[in-house]
mmCIF file of C-alpha atoms in Angstrom:
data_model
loop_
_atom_site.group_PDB
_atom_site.id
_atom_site.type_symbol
_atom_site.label_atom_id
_atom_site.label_comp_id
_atom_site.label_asym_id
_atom_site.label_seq_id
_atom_site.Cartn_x
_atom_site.Cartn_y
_atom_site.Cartn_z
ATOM 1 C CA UNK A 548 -81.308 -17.161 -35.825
ATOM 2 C CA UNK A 549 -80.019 -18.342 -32.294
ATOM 3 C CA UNK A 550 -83.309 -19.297 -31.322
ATOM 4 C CA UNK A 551 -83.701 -21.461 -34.428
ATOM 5 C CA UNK A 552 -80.694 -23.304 -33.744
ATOM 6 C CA UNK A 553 -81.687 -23.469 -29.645
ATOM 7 C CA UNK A 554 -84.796 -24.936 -31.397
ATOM 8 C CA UNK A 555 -83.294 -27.785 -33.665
ATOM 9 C CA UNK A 556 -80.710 -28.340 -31.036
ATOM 10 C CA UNK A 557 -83.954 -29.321 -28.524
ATOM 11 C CA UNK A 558 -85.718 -31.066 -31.369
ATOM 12 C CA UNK A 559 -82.254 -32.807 -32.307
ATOM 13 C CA UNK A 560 -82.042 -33.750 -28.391
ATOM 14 C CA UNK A 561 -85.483 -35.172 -28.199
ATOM 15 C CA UNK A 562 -84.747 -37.597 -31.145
ATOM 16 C CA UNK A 563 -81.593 -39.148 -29.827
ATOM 17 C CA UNK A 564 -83.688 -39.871 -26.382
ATOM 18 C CA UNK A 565 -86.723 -41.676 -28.249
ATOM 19 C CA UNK A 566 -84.508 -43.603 -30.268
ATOM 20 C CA UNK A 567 -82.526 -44.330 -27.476
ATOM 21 C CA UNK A 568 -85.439 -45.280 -24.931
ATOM 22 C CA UNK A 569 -86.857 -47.547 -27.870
ATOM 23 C CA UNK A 570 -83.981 -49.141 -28.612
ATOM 24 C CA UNK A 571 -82.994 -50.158 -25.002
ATOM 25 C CA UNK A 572 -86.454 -51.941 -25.266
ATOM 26 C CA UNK A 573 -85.565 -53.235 -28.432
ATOM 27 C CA UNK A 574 -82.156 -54.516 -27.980
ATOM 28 C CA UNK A 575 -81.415 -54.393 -24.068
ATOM 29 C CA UNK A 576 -79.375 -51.417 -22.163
ATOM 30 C CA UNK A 577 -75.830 -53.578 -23.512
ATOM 31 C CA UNK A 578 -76.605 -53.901 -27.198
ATOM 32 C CA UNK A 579 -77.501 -50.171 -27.667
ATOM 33 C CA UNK A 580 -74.750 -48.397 -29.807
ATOM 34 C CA UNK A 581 -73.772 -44.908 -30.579
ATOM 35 C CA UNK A 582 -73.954 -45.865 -34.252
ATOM 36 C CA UNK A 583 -77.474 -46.930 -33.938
ATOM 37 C CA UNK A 584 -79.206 -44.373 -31.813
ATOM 38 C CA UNK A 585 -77.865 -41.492 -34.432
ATOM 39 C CA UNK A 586 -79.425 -44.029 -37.451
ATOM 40 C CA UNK A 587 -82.459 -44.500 -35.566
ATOM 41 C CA UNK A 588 -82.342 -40.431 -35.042
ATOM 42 C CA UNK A 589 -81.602 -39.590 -38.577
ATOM 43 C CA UNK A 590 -78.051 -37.856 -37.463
ATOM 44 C CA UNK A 591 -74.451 -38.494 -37.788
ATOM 45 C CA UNK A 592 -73.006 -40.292 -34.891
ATOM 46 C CA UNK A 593 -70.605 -37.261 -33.936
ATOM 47 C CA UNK A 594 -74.092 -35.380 -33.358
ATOM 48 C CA UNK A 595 -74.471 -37.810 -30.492
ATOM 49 C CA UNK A 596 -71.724 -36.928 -28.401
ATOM 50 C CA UNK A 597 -72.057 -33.421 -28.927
ATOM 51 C CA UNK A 598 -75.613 -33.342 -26.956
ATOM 52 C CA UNK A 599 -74.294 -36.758 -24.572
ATOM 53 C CA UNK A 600 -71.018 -36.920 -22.688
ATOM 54 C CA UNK A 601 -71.109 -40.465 -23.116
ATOM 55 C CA UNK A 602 -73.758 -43.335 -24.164
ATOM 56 C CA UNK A 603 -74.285 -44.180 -20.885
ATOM 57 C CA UNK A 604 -75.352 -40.510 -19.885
ATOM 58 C CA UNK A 605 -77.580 -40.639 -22.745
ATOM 59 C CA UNK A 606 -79.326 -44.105 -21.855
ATOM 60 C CA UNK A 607 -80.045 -42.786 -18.098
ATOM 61 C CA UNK A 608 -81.561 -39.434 -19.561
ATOM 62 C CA UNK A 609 -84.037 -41.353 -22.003
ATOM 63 C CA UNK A 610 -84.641 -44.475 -19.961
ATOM 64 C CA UNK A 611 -85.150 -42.073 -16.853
ATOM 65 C CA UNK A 612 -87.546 -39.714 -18.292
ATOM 66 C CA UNK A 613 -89.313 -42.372 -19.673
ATOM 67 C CA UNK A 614 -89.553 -43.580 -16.478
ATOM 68 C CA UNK A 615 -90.699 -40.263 -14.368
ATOM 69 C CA UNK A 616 -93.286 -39.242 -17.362
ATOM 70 C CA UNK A 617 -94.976 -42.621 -16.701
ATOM 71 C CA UNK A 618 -94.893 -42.539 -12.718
ATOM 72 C CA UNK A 619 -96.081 -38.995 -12.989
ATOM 73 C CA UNK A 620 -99.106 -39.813 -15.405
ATOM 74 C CA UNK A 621 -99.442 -43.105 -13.043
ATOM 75 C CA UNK A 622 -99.690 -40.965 -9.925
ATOM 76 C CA UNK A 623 -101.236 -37.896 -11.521
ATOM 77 C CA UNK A 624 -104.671 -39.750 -12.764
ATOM 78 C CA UNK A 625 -104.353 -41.979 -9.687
ATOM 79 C CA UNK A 626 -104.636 -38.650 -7.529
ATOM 80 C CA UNK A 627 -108.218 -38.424 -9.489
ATOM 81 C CA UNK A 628 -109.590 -41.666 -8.241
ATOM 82 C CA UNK A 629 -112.039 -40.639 -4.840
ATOM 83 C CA UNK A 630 -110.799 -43.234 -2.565
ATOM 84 C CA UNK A 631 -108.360 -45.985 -2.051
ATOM 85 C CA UNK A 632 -110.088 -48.809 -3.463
ATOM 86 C CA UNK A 633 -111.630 -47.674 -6.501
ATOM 87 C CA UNK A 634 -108.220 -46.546 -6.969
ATOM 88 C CA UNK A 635 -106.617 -49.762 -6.614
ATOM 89 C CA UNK A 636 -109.101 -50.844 -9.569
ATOM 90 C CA UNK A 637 -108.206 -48.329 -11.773
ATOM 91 C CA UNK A 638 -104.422 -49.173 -11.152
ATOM 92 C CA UNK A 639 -104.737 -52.730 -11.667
ATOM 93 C CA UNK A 640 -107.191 -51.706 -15.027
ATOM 94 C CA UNK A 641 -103.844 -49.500 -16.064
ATOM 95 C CA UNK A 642 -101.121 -52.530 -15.445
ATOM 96 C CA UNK A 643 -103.243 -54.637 -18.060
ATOM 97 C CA UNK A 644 -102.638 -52.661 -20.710
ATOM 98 C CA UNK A 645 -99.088 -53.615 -19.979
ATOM 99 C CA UNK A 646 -98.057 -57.023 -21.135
ATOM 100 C CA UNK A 647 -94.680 -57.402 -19.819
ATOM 101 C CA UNK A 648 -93.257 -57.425 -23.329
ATOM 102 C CA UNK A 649 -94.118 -54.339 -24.640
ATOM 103 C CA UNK A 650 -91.480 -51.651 -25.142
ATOM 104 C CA UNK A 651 -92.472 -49.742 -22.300
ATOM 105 C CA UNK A 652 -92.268 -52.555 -19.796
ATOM 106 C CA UNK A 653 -88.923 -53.982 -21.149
ATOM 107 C CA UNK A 654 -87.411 -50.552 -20.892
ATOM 108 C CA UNK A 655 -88.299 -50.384 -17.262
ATOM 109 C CA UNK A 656 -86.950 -53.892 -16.964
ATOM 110 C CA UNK A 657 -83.775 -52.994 -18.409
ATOM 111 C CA UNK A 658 -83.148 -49.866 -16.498
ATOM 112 C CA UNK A 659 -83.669 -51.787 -13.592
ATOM 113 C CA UNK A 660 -81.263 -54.436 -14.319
ATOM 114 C CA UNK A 661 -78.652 -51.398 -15.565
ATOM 115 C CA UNK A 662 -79.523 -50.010 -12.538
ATOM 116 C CA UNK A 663 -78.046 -52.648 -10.245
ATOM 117 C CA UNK A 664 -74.379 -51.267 -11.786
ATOM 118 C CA UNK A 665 -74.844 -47.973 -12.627
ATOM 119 C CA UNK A 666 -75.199 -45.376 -9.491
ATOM 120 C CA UNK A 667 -75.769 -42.499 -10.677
ATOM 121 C CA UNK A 668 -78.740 -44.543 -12.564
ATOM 122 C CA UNK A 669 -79.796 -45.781 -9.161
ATOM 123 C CA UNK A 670 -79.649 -42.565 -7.325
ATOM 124 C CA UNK A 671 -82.322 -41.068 -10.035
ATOM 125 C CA UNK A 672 -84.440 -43.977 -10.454
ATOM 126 C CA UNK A 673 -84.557 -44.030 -6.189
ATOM 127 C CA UNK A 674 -85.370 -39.954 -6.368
ATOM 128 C CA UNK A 675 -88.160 -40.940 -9.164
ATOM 129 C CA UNK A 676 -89.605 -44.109 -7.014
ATOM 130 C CA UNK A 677 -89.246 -41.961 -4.030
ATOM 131 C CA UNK A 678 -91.503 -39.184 -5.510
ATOM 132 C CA UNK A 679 -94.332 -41.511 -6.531
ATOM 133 C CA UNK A 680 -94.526 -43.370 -3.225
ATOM 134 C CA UNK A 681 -94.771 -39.240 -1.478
ATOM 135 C CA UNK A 682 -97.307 -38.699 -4.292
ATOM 136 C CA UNK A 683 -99.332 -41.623 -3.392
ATOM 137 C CA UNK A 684 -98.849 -41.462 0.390
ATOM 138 C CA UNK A 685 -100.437 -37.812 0.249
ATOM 139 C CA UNK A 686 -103.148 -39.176 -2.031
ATOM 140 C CA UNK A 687 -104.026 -41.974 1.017
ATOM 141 C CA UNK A 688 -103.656 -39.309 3.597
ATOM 142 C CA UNK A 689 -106.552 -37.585 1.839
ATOM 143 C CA UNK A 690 -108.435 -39.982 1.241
ATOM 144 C CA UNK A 691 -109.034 -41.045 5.088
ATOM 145 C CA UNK A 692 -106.408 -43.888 5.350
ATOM 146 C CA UNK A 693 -105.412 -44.260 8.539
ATOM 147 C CA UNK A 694 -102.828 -46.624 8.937
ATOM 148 C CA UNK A 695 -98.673 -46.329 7.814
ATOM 149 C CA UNK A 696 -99.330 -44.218 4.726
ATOM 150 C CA UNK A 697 -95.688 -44.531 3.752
ATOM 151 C CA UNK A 698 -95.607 -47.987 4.143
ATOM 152 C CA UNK A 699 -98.558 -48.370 2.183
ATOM 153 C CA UNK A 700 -97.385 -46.516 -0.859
ATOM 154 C CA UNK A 701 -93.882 -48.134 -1.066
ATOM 155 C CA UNK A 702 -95.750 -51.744 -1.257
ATOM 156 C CA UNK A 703 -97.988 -50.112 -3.588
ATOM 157 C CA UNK A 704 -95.465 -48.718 -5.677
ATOM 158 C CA UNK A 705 -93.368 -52.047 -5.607
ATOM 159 C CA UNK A 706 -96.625 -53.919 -6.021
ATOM 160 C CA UNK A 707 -96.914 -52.134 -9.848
ATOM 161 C CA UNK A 708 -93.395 -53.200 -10.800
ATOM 162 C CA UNK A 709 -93.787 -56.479 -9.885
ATOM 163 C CA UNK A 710 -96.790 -57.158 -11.249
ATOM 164 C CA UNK A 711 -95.509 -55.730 -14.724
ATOM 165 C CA UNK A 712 -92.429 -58.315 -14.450
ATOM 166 C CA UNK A 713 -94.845 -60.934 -13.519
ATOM 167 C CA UNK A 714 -96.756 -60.219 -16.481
ATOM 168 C CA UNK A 715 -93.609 -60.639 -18.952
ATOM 169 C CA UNK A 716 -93.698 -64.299 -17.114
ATOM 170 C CA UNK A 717 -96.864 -64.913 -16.887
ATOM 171 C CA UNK A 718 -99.151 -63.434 -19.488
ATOM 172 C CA UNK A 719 -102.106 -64.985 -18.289
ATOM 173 C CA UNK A 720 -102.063 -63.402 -14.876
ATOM 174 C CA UNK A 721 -105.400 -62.041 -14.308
ATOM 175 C CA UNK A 722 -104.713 -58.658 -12.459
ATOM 176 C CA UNK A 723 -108.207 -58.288 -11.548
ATOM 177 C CA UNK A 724 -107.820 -61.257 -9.330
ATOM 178 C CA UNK A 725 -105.769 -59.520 -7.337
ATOM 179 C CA UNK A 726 -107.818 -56.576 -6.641
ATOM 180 C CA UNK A 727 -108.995 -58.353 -2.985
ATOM 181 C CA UNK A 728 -105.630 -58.471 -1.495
ATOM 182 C CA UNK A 729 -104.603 -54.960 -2.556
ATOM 183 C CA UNK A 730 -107.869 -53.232 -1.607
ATOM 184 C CA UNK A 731 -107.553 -54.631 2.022
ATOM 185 C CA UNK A 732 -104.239 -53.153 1.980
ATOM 186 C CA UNK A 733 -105.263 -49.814 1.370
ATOM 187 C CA UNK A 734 -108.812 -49.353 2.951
ATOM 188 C CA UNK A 735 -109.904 -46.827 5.391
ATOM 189 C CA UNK A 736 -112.559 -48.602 7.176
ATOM 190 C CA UNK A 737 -109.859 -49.955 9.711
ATOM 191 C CA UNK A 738 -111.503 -53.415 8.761
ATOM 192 C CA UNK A 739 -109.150 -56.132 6.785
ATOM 193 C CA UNK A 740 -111.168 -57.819 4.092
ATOM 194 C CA UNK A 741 -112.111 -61.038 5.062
ATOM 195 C CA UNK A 742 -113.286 -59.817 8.321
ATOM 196 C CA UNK A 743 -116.274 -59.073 8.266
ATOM 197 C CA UNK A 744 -118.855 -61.247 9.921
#
């Protein structure tokens, strides 16, 4: 019996974070409501404080595992790729499904932007960005690049969220054009595109 409630209590949980991530897409981080995450959820809006302290400690769970589950598929299947380059293909092949206004990009947007006032937002969202730029430094490492790994990774990194804003501004931007510039960045030849004779 306690392990059916445990259960529905998880379930219950899980429903108040979707709605809430897909509403902060929907609506933006400010014009989410209690009252509309529980009718989004399918639950009475006393149900939402008893699994939340607040709204705001709800919005930072959803929009920050939202967040981490797509760095972590990001950096997982990037981890796959056999060297730097073809990996910087794949990546910019990945950002195009993203349009800039689709749900998952605005949420990212918007956690951003709520990130600029909330700290305890900031200090996750730094310990998420932080993890994918170690991920992706290792995945250099071992893959013969020689240079500032760490370096590398944190443009990389901040390459992908810019180019997803960019997107929102710019639909048209051809990401595949822009394959040159990063694969110089990140090859192991020692050799910057452009010069070879």
């Amino acid at each position: 019996m306690a392990e059916a409630s445990a259960d529905r209590g998880r379930t219950t949980r899980q429903r108040l974070l979707g709605a809430a991530a897909a509403l902060i897409a929907e609506v933006g981080w400010g014009g989410v409501s209690t009252r509309m995450v529980a009718e989004r959820a399918g639950v009475a809006p006393g149900v939402v404080h008893y699994h939340f302290a607040s709204l705001p400690d709800l919005l930072i769970a959803a929009s920050t595992g939202v967040a981490r589950a797509m760095l972590e598929e990001l950096t997982g299947r990037l981890a796959e790729q056999p060297d730097p380059e073809t990996g910087v293909e794949w990546l910019l092949g990945e950002l195009s499904r993203y349009t800039g206004t689709d749900p998952a990009s605005l949420l990212i947007v918007e956690m951003y932007l709520a990130a600029a006032r909330l700290p305890e937002l900031r200090d996750l969202l730094h310990e998420i960005v932080a993890d994918s730029r170690t991920q992706i430094a290792s995945w250099l490492r071992d893959r013969g690049h020689t240079g500032d790994t760490e370096a590398t990774a944190a443009v990389l990194v901040a390459a992908v969220d810019g180019l997803v804003l960019h997107r929102g501004l710019d639909p048209g931007l051809d990401l595949t054009a822009l394959a040159g510039p990063l694969r110089a960045m990140v090859r192991t030849d020692g050799h910057k595109e452009g010069s070879e004779t």
